[in-house]
Amino acid sequence: MDQADDQFSQPPHDQESVKDTPQHRDASDDDFLLQGQPEERRGSRLGDTRVRIELPQHPTFRRVKQGVLEATKETYKPRTPLEQAISVSKRVLIGVPLATMQAEHERLTKFKALAVLSSDAISSVAYATEAILINLVAAGSAHLGLTLPISLVIIGLLCIVTISYRQTIPAYPGGGGSYIVAKANLGTLPGLVAAAALMIDYVLNVAVSVAAGVLNLASLFTFLSHYIVFLDIALVLLMMILNLRGVRESGSIFALPTYFFIGSALLLIIVGLFKALVIHHQPIIGTYAYVPAIEPLSIFLILRAFATGCSAMTGVEAISNGVPAFQKPETRNASITLTWMAVILGTLFLGITLLATTYAVEANPAGNPTVIAQIAKLVFTGPLAFLFPVFQIATLGILTLSAETSYSDFPRLASLLARDQFLPSLFGFRGDRLAFSVGIVFLSAIAIMLLIIFGGSTNALINLFAVGVFMSFTLSQAGMVLHWWRLRGEHSGWQRSMVINGVGALTTAIVALVISFSKFLEGAWIVIVLIPILVMMFLAIHRHYQRVERERVADIPIHPRDIHHRFIVPIAELDRASIQSLAYARSLSPHVTAVHIAVNEDEINQMQAVWDKWQQQVPEEEDIQLLIIESPYRSLIRPMLAYMDTIRERHPGDTLTLVLPEFLVAHWWEYILHNQTAFRLKAALLFRPGIVVADVPQHLRHRPKKEHK
Amino acid sequence: MDQADDQFSQPPHDQESVKDTPQHRDASDDDFLLQGQPEERRGSRLGDTRVRIELPQHPTFRRVKQGVLEATKETYKPRTPLEQAISVSKRVLIGVPLATMQAEHERLTKFKALAVLSSDAISSVAYATEAILINLVAAGSAHLGLTLPISLVIIGLLCIVTISYRQTIPAYPGGGGSYIVAKANLGTLPGLVAAAALMIDYVLNVAVSVAAGVLNLASLFTFLSHYIVFLDIALVLLMMILNLRGVRESGSIFALPTYFFIGSALLLIIVGLFKALVIHHQPIIGTYAYVPAIEPLSIFLILRAFATGCSAMTGVEAISNGVPAFQKPETRNASITLTWMAVILGTLFLGITLLATTYAVEANPAGNPTVIAQIAKLVFTGPLAFLFPVFQIATLGILTLSAETSYSDFPRLASLLARDQFLPSLFGFRGDRLAFSVGIVFLSAIAIMLLIIFGGSTNALINLFAVGVFMSFTLSQAGMVLHWWRLRGEHSGWQRSMVINGVGALTTAIVALVISFSKFLEGAWIVIVLIPILVMMFLAIHRHYQRVERERVADIPIHPRDIHHRFIVPIAELDRASIQSLAYARSLSPHVTAVHIAVNEDEINQMQAVWDKWQQQVPEEEDIQLLIIESPYRSLIRPMLAYMDTIRERHPGDTLTLVLPEFLVAHWWEYILHNQTAFRLKAALLFRPGIVVADVPQHLRHRPKKEHK
């Protein structure tokens, strides 16, 4: 770095005219005299009117090469006490800023990725079996044994979807989320539908899982029940901050509870099955307590049980969305992790279902105790009884952390949409820790809003769940089918891949339809309504950006020689500051008009006298014309605006620059002491195109240097 | 007007070079070529580089004379629907705007002035007698007859004060308020003390009289008692709007209730005294119902009774403050009105006191029914009974309207303070109807605040009252004493005048002291504390303005030839808008640097490539150097600021101009779609002096013309 600094520590003037603009060095200096400001005032440097580039000689910059500097850490140092305070608290909460180069180091190992990206999927084993039982019991206790075959079908579906996604990952190594795959193969609209569906689900997932976690916690510690919403918000904020710390750190934090749940659930299954099948020789389908049927066992009932059970599969798409978050080789690591996730999810789901059937556990319509809690109670008896509360806490942990999958994928999806100009570009910026901060904060804000509106009880929201996931599954799989069809010449085994994805698309489409219909009145309609609204919003944003890109113009010619300047300097009185503003304008153009708005005759005469006196003192080349406008109704703004309109009307080709004083004061209250005419004028000009406003900062001399507010 | 328009409807170019700058016509054109922008591009107008003044050819302006335009009504016409809506509602509430010239017509006749400026003083007869009785009763009913002599002393004091002020009015025809008189004769500090004391009293008067009015109204119509504060606020807002309509109109509105009260009070006195003295031959001091003494009759008690009774004199200074509001000849009219006011006040006060003593009315400690109501009840009997409620309503009216005196004088006093730079200059501006709108709104706001804080019950505030008035009386009279002393050579009869004012000063000083001591613990201390705080605030504001006037500077040389420009144009990409900004800068100076902040290597290379391609296409004279700054921590603002700091460090004498795009969008939500880097950069520069920011407005081409928000 020292060397680099030395390179540009020479006086820049010599350097630049020698090295910087070789292609222009032979140009006649007259060109500049014709167009630009003459250089006589520089004395001996008369001929040297080269456009210069400044290469600052300062530790804040490191010279990379010709015309390129790199900002050093010095640049980012907080300079005022306020900035320092913000910087320190940010460091404490979020951590030391990371350079863009460090992004590589922030990637996830398979171990952490499994924790972060699978928490949603794995947490669903805590309620999926119960969801099936609750539906089936409508046909009476006689058919509760159907839980097992339905679960097996779901596990089969899980296999299909997993295999499908294992094909997607290498095909889309940049992140094969439903949005990308659907957009690439089916078109923009299906892509946006998939994105909208997923985003809705992600938001719901945060609200529902945090609410569920807090409600569980409050049922353990009843004194907390007064602070439900408060705790909800605190938990969301905690997750927000942890996620703002970056992918890697949040991965470390969230790994523990995920593996803790996986371990204790496996223990439950092993102990439970061992006790039931080996020790007590129970049948796989136990004998249920009698419950009368309230409707016959219809195919619709079975489908509904199946569809609700499919909630076990929410979150399965997370890994293929998150490929870029993996350490290199990304695709390989992601594929392996996906397989592991599916194996763990399948094993746990099958295990819990087997325990439910063999112990003949029925779903409690009140939802408390849950099926999984009943199982744990039956399994962890005698000397193992201490494991029951441990397992409860593990369940609570994973349920809450399933929000983490949303935190991981939502910001990434939003950044992809921002990149493609379907969301504000803000969503694409990486924060201090390289996380997509805006997406994280936005997700938290919406979740908090939902939690406040529903008072921390999100029962109503659970029905909205899962529709979106399966819609995006379907679109993604269908996209993959077309993908393989396109590659039919180049890729051996494309038929096999296409069939797998085809089966996946078909089954997930059926599930999506079943869920939509069976839950339509209970809330799924909201999602069905929301998706097109979101898609229309995406499209409106896109159109806006497109239009801006195409049509963004200033009312200024694009060649300097075509610009005819006209400067207007409003002056309240002829003080030093006004004279400086006038000098500023006059040094740039001979077409300067000072405009004074007078509210009565006395003022006119007074200003005229002061002005004439001043003009007699200044050299010829500084003379400026004064225009006094009498404003009989005392407004200062309107006559000024009318005057500018008039000038623009008469000289439509000219570029008008209004030179305004911007008053710098040390304390906010001092603003009250200065009528903010300049500010109001600026506000009024905001919506009048074509007038350049130059703010000349006015400040008090000898003022103690005060850079903070 | 047509003629005037014709005068400048000729092409301005011919006109201006011929007529406008005769004193400069002989100057060599070379001067301009040396300093300013060469004019070759204007072709045939090569030699004509005269600085021009634009005389717009537009009905919005009327040419008054050389270099002076007058804005016509056209200028002030609302142009957008929003402005139109504001304009219409303003017209409905406040009325058609008045031109400054019309100020003369807005003056008050004696008849209206008496109503507006005396309502405070005259309203006090409704409670002054009661105030004396309440104090005296502490010494038992035996001494209640002292009410009469005490009242006579007060009336004597009133005479002295009135005569004193009659001397002040011709001496200070520009408004002889205590502030002016004390400041002119005793110095700034006593002047400010008088002003602070008066302002506190004015604010208290509004709050107390509105609250009293509403409480009275609520005791007549009990269902209103739930809406006390609401009614208070509504009443203050009503008075605010009426006063914003201008002095003359509010005068017309408030004349009726004032004269209604004067008339009915006179009727009460005549009927009452006739019945008591002529018909029933009652003694002047009647026989009081027995009340035991709780303290002996001390001189202190009598003084306290006297001091509280002096509340009858609040508002006496209003007329001498308000001389400029009178029709010409102001001083004569004001003097006559003052005399009338004193006569009416004295008569009513003496009459009511006589009625109180002859009917032996005692003050009710609960304050309800009031002494004046008891008197009216006793007087208006038999066939006259219907007059009792009429008189009640008249009392209520005058009590409420006593706030009007504050509305009339407070804004005027504030405007005087603003003129002398002791208050923000806003207080000096006349609104649409030539009233001092800011003062009126400010007074209303403070009164509403007090009413809300005290829940519409202002008993606590009544004790704060009157201290301020007598302090300002004293200062004003003392000032007059010095005034006569100074004029002792020039003015015959100065001794007599000085003695009158001296006696006035002495007596009012005694009253002020008595009130301060006797009410110190009940609240007068608040005023004693508030006055120095206000005075310090006035002085701080003054110091600020003085300092600003002395030291307001921009970091820009005051001679155009000393200004060395350096333009910096941050560009995000090389689109049409950026090219226009660059052209704008380049047309003003050859020292233009385009700065691009890149967050990674790809961006650097991409920008460099695009730039090089563009630079190869543009003519030589348009070449601009590009500087790319790599920002490894992704911030766009900090490297930009650091770069500007570096440039300023290396070229401390140069004037830096930052050319920034200002994005104009049609809808507020579109702002969200553009990361507001320019805005944040501007905010960060707010506190860095010496950098001019030129906003180049960017807008969408072919956008439907949309001038409103």
PDB file of C-alpha atoms in Angstrom, chain A residues 12 21 24 27 32-33 39 41 51-58 61 67-71 73 75-76 79 83 98-100 425 430-432 434 544-545 547 551-556 558-561 563-566 575-577 580 583-584 586-588 590-591 620-623 625-626 628-634 638-639 643 645-647 649-651 657 662-664 670 673-675 686 690-697 699-701, chain B residues 12 21 24 27 32 35 38-39 41 51-56 58 61 67-71 73 75-76 79 83 97-100 425 430-432 434 544-545 547 551-556 558-561 563-566 575-576 580 583-584 586-588 590-591 620-623 625-626 628-634 638-639 643 645-647 649-651 657 662-664 670 673-674 686 689-695 697 699-701:
ATOM      1  CA  PRO A  12      -0.989  15.652  -9.475  1.00  0.00           C
ATOM      2  CA  THR A  21      -4.951  11.948 -20.950  1.00  0.00           C
ATOM      3  CA  HIS A  24      -6.065  14.328 -25.890  1.00  0.00           C
ATOM      4  CA  ALA A  27      -5.664  18.684 -29.137  1.00  0.00           C
ATOM      5  CA  PHE A  32     -10.975  24.792 -24.627  1.00  0.00           C
ATOM      6  CA  LEU A  33     -10.881  28.537 -24.953  1.00  0.00           C
ATOM      7  CA  GLU A  39      -7.385  30.120 -18.036  1.00  0.00           C
ATOM      8  CA  ARG A  41      -6.214  33.806 -14.260  1.00  0.00           C
ATOM      9  CA  VAL A  51      -9.082  18.457 -18.041  1.00  0.00           C
ATOM     10  CA  ARG A  52      -7.561  17.065 -14.899  1.00  0.00           C
ATOM     11  CA  ILE A  53      -8.239  14.084 -12.844  1.00  0.00           C
ATOM     12  CA  GLU A  54      -7.657  14.395  -9.158  1.00  0.00           C
ATOM     13  CA  LEU A  55      -5.826  11.556  -7.561  1.00  0.00           C
ATOM     14  CA  PRO A  56      -6.129  12.293  -3.896  1.00  0.00           C
ATOM     15  CA  GLN A  57      -3.039  11.849  -1.828  1.00  0.00           C
ATOM     16  CA  HIS A  58      -4.658  10.520   1.252  1.00  0.00           C
ATOM     17  CA  PHE A  61      -7.633   5.879  -0.962  1.00  0.00           C
ATOM     18  CA  GLY A  67      -8.180   6.233 -12.971  1.00  0.00           C
ATOM     19  CA  VAL A  68      -9.162   3.685 -10.363  1.00  0.00           C
ATOM     20  CA  LEU A  69      -8.881   4.186  -6.628  1.00  0.00           C
ATOM     21  CA  GLU A  70      -9.847   1.834  -3.890  1.00  0.00           C
ATOM     22  CA  ALA A  71     -11.405   3.170  -0.715  1.00  0.00           C
ATOM     23  CA  LYS A  73     -10.840   1.253   5.760  1.00  0.00           C
ATOM     24  CA  THR A  75     -12.822   6.021   4.354  1.00  0.00           C
ATOM     25  CA  TYR A  76     -15.473   4.232   6.340  1.00  0.00           C
ATOM     26  CA  ARG A  79     -16.160  10.939  11.902  1.00  0.00           C
ATOM     27  CA  GLU A  83     -21.724   8.335  13.558  1.00  0.00           C
ATOM     28  CA  LEU A  98     -17.177  -7.425   6.006  1.00  0.00           C
ATOM     29  CA  ALA A  99     -15.590  -6.509   2.704  1.00  0.00           C
ATOM     30  CA  THR A 100     -17.272  -7.751  -0.449  1.00  0.00           C
ATOM     31  CA  SER A 425     -33.247  -2.139  -6.009  1.00  0.00           C
ATOM     32  CA  ARG A 430     -25.736  -6.375   0.785  1.00  0.00           C
ATOM     33  CA  GLY A 431     -25.374  -4.878   4.248  1.00  0.00           C
ATOM     34  CA  ASP A 432     -22.327  -4.604   6.474  1.00  0.00           C
ATOM     35  CA  LEU A 434     -23.056  -9.195   3.344  1.00  0.00           C
ATOM     36  CA  HIS A 544     -41.480   1.751 -13.939  1.00  0.00           C
ATOM     37  CA  TYR A 545     -37.809   0.795 -13.984  1.00  0.00           C
ATOM     38  CA  ARG A 547     -39.524   3.298 -18.434  1.00  0.00           C
ATOM     39  CA  GLU A 551     -36.768   7.756 -20.803  1.00  0.00           C
ATOM     40  CA  ARG A 552     -34.822   9.325 -17.998  1.00  0.00           C
ATOM     41  CA  VAL A 553     -33.697  12.671 -19.305  1.00  0.00           C
ATOM     42  CA  ALA A 554     -32.926  16.116 -18.066  1.00  0.00           C
ATOM     43  CA  ASP A 555     -34.112  19.177 -19.986  1.00  0.00           C
ATOM     44  CA  ILE A 556     -30.514  19.857 -20.841  1.00  0.00           C
ATOM     45  CA  ILE A 558     -26.304  16.496 -24.157  1.00  0.00           C
ATOM     46  CA  HIS A 559     -23.489  18.500 -25.735  1.00  0.00           C
ATOM     47  CA  PRO A 560     -21.807  21.179 -23.625  1.00  0.00           C
ATOM     48  CA  ARG A 561     -21.660  23.560 -26.578  1.00  0.00           C
ATOM     49  CA  ILE A 563     -26.057  24.569 -23.427  1.00  0.00           C
ATOM     50  CA  HIS A 564     -26.934  28.233 -23.065  1.00  0.00           C
ATOM     51  CA  HIS A 565     -26.805  29.172 -19.439  1.00  0.00           C
ATOM     52  CA  ARG A 566     -28.920  31.635 -17.590  1.00  0.00           C
ATOM     53  CA  ASP A 575     -24.918  41.052   2.228  1.00  0.00           C
ATOM     54  CA  ARG A 576     -21.641  39.226   1.927  1.00  0.00           C
ATOM     55  CA  ALA A 577     -23.371  35.900   1.377  1.00  0.00           C
ATOM     56  CA  GLN A 580     -20.680  35.426  -2.879  1.00  0.00           C
ATOM     57  CA  ALA A 583     -19.892  35.954  -7.745  1.00  0.00           C
ATOM     58  CA  TYR A 584     -20.355  32.210  -7.993  1.00  0.00           C
ATOM     59  CA  ARG A 586     -21.060  35.399 -12.492  1.00  0.00           C
ATOM     60  CA  SER A 587     -17.888  33.338 -12.618  1.00  0.00           C
ATOM     61  CA  LEU A 588     -19.811  30.669 -14.498  1.00  0.00           C
ATOM     62  CA  PRO A 590     -22.273  36.376 -18.023  1.00  0.00           C
ATOM     63  CA  HIS A 591     -26.035  35.820 -18.002  1.00  0.00           C
ATOM     64  CA  GLU A 620     -16.660  46.241 -15.014  1.00  0.00           C
ATOM     65  CA  GLU A 621     -16.465  42.520 -15.492  1.00  0.00           C
ATOM     66  CA  GLU A 622     -18.482  41.882 -12.391  1.00  0.00           C
ATOM     67  CA  ASP A 623     -21.487  43.900 -13.343  1.00  0.00           C
ATOM     68  CA  GLN A 625     -28.237  43.337 -13.569  1.00  0.00           C
ATOM     69  CA  LEU A 626     -30.719  43.600 -10.767  1.00  0.00           C
ATOM     70  CA  ILE A 628     -36.739  44.055  -8.508  1.00  0.00           C
ATOM     71  CA  ILE A 629     -40.179  42.505  -8.470  1.00  0.00           C
ATOM     72  CA  GLU A 630     -42.755  44.173  -6.326  1.00  0.00           C
ATOM     73  CA  SER A 631     -45.067  41.663  -4.750  1.00  0.00           C
ATOM     74  CA  PRO A 632     -48.219  43.485  -3.647  1.00  0.00           C
ATOM     75  CA  TYR A 633     -49.560  40.386  -1.913  1.00  0.00           C
ATOM     76  CA  ARG A 634     -46.271  39.819  -0.097  1.00  0.00           C
ATOM     77  CA  ARG A 638     -45.014  32.950  -6.381  1.00  0.00           C
ATOM     78  CA  PRO A 639     -43.448  35.921  -8.156  1.00  0.00           C
ATOM     79  CA  TYR A 643     -40.533  34.933 -13.237  1.00  0.00           C
ATOM     80  CA  ASP A 645     -41.721  30.427 -15.945  1.00  0.00           C
ATOM     81  CA  THR A 646     -41.580  33.598 -17.983  1.00  0.00           C
ATOM     82  CA  ILE A 647     -37.884  33.213 -18.675  1.00  0.00           C
ATOM     83  CA  GLU A 649     -41.183  30.622 -22.004  1.00  0.00           C
ATOM     84  CA  ARG A 650     -39.082  33.273 -23.699  1.00  0.00           C
ATOM     85  CA  HIS A 651     -35.899  31.242 -23.856  1.00  0.00           C
ATOM     86  CA  THR A 657     -29.865  27.623 -12.928  1.00  0.00           C
ATOM     87  CA  GLU A 662     -28.547  26.934   1.836  1.00  0.00           C
ATOM     88  CA  PHE A 663     -28.224  28.000   5.422  1.00  0.00           C
ATOM     89  CA  LEU A 664     -26.048  25.829   7.613  1.00  0.00           C
ATOM     90  CA  GLU A 670     -31.764  27.968  14.578  1.00  0.00           C
ATOM     91  CA  LEU A 673     -34.989  31.795  13.040  1.00  0.00           C
ATOM     92  CA  HIS A 674     -34.558  31.901   9.300  1.00  0.00           C
ATOM     93  CA  ASN A 675     -37.611  32.000   7.179  1.00  0.00           C
ATOM     94  CA  LEU A 686     -39.343  19.943  -7.185  1.00  0.00           C
ATOM     95  CA  GLY A 690     -35.739  21.773 -16.267  1.00  0.00           C
ATOM     96  CA  ILE A 691     -34.458  24.148 -13.620  1.00  0.00           C
ATOM     97  CA  VAL A 692     -31.122  23.370 -12.028  1.00  0.00           C
ATOM     98  CA  VAL A 693     -30.905  24.462  -8.411  1.00  0.00           C
ATOM     99  CA  ALA A 694     -27.447  25.208  -7.058  1.00  0.00           C
ATOM    100  CA  ASP A 695     -27.295  25.342  -3.268  1.00  0.00           C
ATOM    101  CA  VAL A 696     -24.550  27.612  -2.067  1.00  0.00           C
ATOM    102  CA  PRO A 697     -23.888  26.676   1.538  1.00  0.00           C
ATOM    103  CA  HIS A 699     -22.409  29.250   7.258  1.00  0.00           C
ATOM    104  CA  LEU A 700     -21.076  31.298  10.100  1.00  0.00           C
ATOM    105  CA  ARG A 701     -17.444  32.222  10.018  1.00  0.00           C
TER     106      ARG A 701
ATOM    107  CA  PRO B  12     -35.925  42.404 -24.882  1.00  0.00           C
ATOM    108  CA  THR B  21     -27.051  49.373 -18.956  1.00  0.00           C
ATOM    109  CA  HIS B  24     -21.539  49.972 -19.119  1.00  0.00           C
ATOM    110  CA  ALA B  27     -16.848  49.098 -21.718  1.00  0.00           C
ATOM    111  CA  PHE B  32     -16.259  39.843 -20.929  1.00  0.00           C
ATOM    112  CA  GLN B  35     -13.876  36.742 -17.588  1.00  0.00           C
ATOM    113  CA  PRO B  38     -17.238  33.376 -24.896  1.00  0.00           C
ATOM    114  CA  GLU B  39     -20.188  34.159 -27.080  1.00  0.00           C
ATOM    115  CA  ARG B  41     -21.958  30.163 -30.294  1.00  0.00           C
ATOM    116  CA  VAL B  51     -25.193  41.167 -19.225  1.00  0.00           C
ATOM    117  CA  ARG B  52     -28.885  41.148 -19.859  1.00  0.00           C
ATOM    118  CA  ILE B  53     -31.866  41.706 -17.766  1.00  0.00           C
ATOM    119  CA  GLU B  54     -34.946  39.765 -18.672  1.00  0.00           C
ATOM    120  CA  LEU B  55     -38.143  41.720 -18.749  1.00  0.00           C
ATOM    121  CA  PRO B  56     -40.751  39.044 -19.078  1.00  0.00           C
ATOM    122  CA  HIS B  58     -46.287  38.136 -19.580  1.00  0.00           C
ATOM    123  CA  PHE B  61     -45.834  41.119 -14.435  1.00  0.00           C
ATOM    124  CA  GLY B  67     -35.467  47.177 -13.583  1.00  0.00           C
ATOM    125  CA  VAL B  68     -38.609  47.027 -11.480  1.00  0.00           C
ATOM    126  CA  LEU B  69     -41.567  44.778 -12.180  1.00  0.00           C
ATOM    127  CA  GLU B  70     -44.739  44.433 -10.234  1.00  0.00           C
ATOM    128  CA  ALA B  71     -46.345  41.043  -9.832  1.00  0.00           C
ATOM    129  CA  LYS B  73     -52.823  39.113  -9.555  1.00  0.00           C
ATOM    130  CA  THR B  75     -48.863  35.657 -10.451  1.00  0.00           C
ATOM    131  CA  TYR B  76     -50.664  34.530  -7.349  1.00  0.00           C
ATOM    132  CA  ARG B  79     -52.004  26.550 -10.665  1.00  0.00           C
ATOM    133  CA  GLU B  83     -53.136  24.797  -4.660  1.00  0.00           C
ATOM    134  CA  PRO B  97     -56.066  38.277  -0.047  1.00  0.00           C
ATOM    135  CA  LEU B  98     -55.448  41.989   0.394  1.00  0.00           C
ATOM    136  CA  ALA B  99     -52.657  43.880  -1.295  1.00  0.00           C
ATOM    137  CA  THR B 100     -50.146  45.658   0.924  1.00  0.00           C
ATOM    138  CA  SER B 425     -38.597  37.118  11.483  1.00  0.00           C
ATOM    139  CA  ARG B 430     -48.291  39.997   7.192  1.00  0.00           C
ATOM    140  CA  GLY B 431     -50.580  37.248   5.937  1.00  0.00           C
ATOM    141  CA  ASP B 432     -53.124  37.325   3.144  1.00  0.00           C
ATOM    142  CA  LEU B 434     -52.471  41.866   6.373  1.00  0.00           C
ATOM    143  CA  HIS B 544     -27.920  34.775  16.644  1.00  0.00           C
ATOM    144  CA  TYR B 545     -29.285  37.213  14.076  1.00  0.00           C
ATOM    145  CA  ARG B 547     -23.927  37.061  14.358  1.00  0.00           C
ATOM    146  CA  GLU B 551     -20.542  36.583   9.809  1.00  0.00           C
ATOM    147  CA  ARG B 552     -22.667  34.882   7.221  1.00  0.00           C
ATOM    148  CA  VAL B 553     -20.291  33.777   4.534  1.00  0.00           C
ATOM    149  CA  ALA B 554     -19.952  31.118   1.938  1.00  0.00           C
ATOM    150  CA  ASP B 555     -16.544  29.564   1.334  1.00  0.00           C
ATOM    151  CA  ILE B 556     -16.520  31.341  -1.975  1.00  0.00           C
ATOM    152  CA  ILE B 558     -16.433  37.494  -3.494  1.00  0.00           C
ATOM    153  CA  HIS B 559     -14.905  38.314  -6.879  1.00  0.00           C
ATOM    154  CA  PRO B 560     -15.796  36.122  -9.816  1.00  0.00           C
ATOM    155  CA  ARG B 561     -12.219  36.161 -11.102  1.00  0.00           C
ATOM    156  CA  ILE B 563     -13.226  31.637  -8.116  1.00  0.00           C
ATOM    157  CA  HIS B 564     -11.551  28.477  -9.384  1.00  0.00           C
ATOM    158  CA  HIS B 565     -14.186  25.936 -10.176  1.00  0.00           C
ATOM    159  CA  ARG B 566     -13.999  22.228  -9.832  1.00  0.00           C
ATOM    160  CA  ASP B 575     -27.093   6.846 -19.252  1.00  0.00           C
ATOM    161  CA  ARG B 576     -28.598   9.833 -20.998  1.00  0.00           C
ATOM    162  CA  GLN B 580     -26.627  15.527 -19.520  1.00  0.00           C
ATOM    163  CA  ALA B 583     -22.543  18.207 -20.231  1.00  0.00           C
ATOM    164  CA  TYR B 584     -24.010  20.690 -17.792  1.00  0.00           C
ATOM    165  CA  ARG B 586     -18.535  20.609 -18.721  1.00  0.00           C
ATOM    166  CA  SER B 587     -20.252  23.621 -20.250  1.00  0.00           C
ATOM    167  CA  LEU B 588     -19.444  25.560 -17.102  1.00  0.00           C
ATOM    168  CA  PRO B 590     -13.111  22.374 -17.962  1.00  0.00           C
ATOM    169  CA  HIS B 591     -12.417  20.948 -14.509  1.00  0.00           C
ATOM    170  CA  GLU B 620     -12.404  16.681 -28.204  1.00  0.00           C
ATOM    171  CA  GLU B 621     -13.823  19.589 -26.303  1.00  0.00           C
ATOM    172  CA  GLU B 622     -16.181  17.363 -24.403  1.00  0.00           C
ATOM    173  CA  ASP B 623     -13.633  15.052 -22.934  1.00  0.00           C
ATOM    174  CA  GLN B 625     -11.928  12.305 -16.968  1.00  0.00           C
ATOM    175  CA  LEU B 626     -13.477   9.403 -15.157  1.00  0.00           C
ATOM    176  CA  ILE B 628     -13.574   4.997 -10.460  1.00  0.00           C
ATOM    177  CA  ILE B 629     -13.455   4.393  -6.734  1.00  0.00           C
ATOM    178  CA  GLU B 630     -13.757   0.838  -5.582  1.00  0.00           C
ATOM    179  CA  SER B 631     -15.686   0.579  -2.340  1.00  0.00           C
ATOM    180  CA  PRO B 632     -14.918  -2.772  -0.759  1.00  0.00           C
ATOM    181  CA  TYR B 633     -17.498  -2.225   1.974  1.00  0.00           C
ATOM    182  CA  ARG B 634     -20.174  -1.268  -0.571  1.00  0.00           C
ATOM    183  CA  ARG B 638     -18.506   7.525   2.382  1.00  0.00           C
ATOM    184  CA  PRO B 639     -16.005   7.187  -0.459  1.00  0.00           C
ATOM    185  CA  TYR B 643     -13.000  12.027  -2.123  1.00  0.00           C
ATOM    186  CA  ASP B 645     -12.576  16.042   1.472  1.00  0.00           C
ATOM    187  CA  THR B 646      -9.394  15.025  -0.269  1.00  0.00           C
ATOM    188  CA  ILE B 647      -9.969  17.431  -3.125  1.00  0.00           C
ATOM    189  CA  GLU B 649      -7.572  19.454   1.229  1.00  0.00           C
ATOM    190  CA  ARG B 650      -5.423  19.555  -1.882  1.00  0.00           C
ATOM    191  CA  HIS B 651      -7.098  22.565  -3.431  1.00  0.00           C
ATOM    192  CA  THR B 657     -19.580  21.999  -7.097  1.00  0.00           C
ATOM    193  CA  GLU B 662     -32.627  15.066  -8.569  1.00  0.00           C
ATOM    194  CA  PHE B 663     -35.220  12.521  -9.575  1.00  0.00           C
ATOM    195  CA  LEU B 664     -38.668  13.840 -10.314  1.00  0.00           C
ATOM    196  CA  GLU B 670     -41.977   5.829  -6.975  1.00  0.00           C
ATOM    197  CA  LEU B 673     -38.022   2.447  -6.248  1.00  0.00           C
ATOM    198  CA  HIS B 674     -34.936   4.610  -6.492  1.00  0.00           C
ATOM    199  CA  LEU B 686     -25.579  19.625   4.758  1.00  0.00           C
ATOM    200  CA  PRO B 689     -19.545  23.881   4.414  1.00  0.00           C
ATOM    201  CA  GLY B 690     -18.063  25.031   1.177  1.00  0.00           C
ATOM    202  CA  ILE B 691     -19.460  22.568  -1.317  1.00  0.00           C
ATOM    203  CA  VAL B 692     -22.045  23.834  -3.770  1.00  0.00           C
ATOM    204  CA  VAL B 693     -24.616  21.224  -4.741  1.00  0.00           C
ATOM    205  CA  ALA B 694     -26.296  21.628  -8.105  1.00  0.00           C
ATOM    206  CA  ASP B 695     -29.439  19.530  -8.504  1.00  0.00           C
ATOM    207  CA  PRO B 697     -33.721  17.599 -12.305  1.00  0.00           C
ATOM    208  CA  HIS B 699     -37.668  13.415 -15.196  1.00  0.00           C
ATOM    209  CA  LEU B 700     -39.424  11.071 -17.516  1.00  0.00           C
ATOM    210  CA  ARG B 701     -39.853  12.159 -21.069  1.00  0.00           C
TER     211      ARG B 701
END
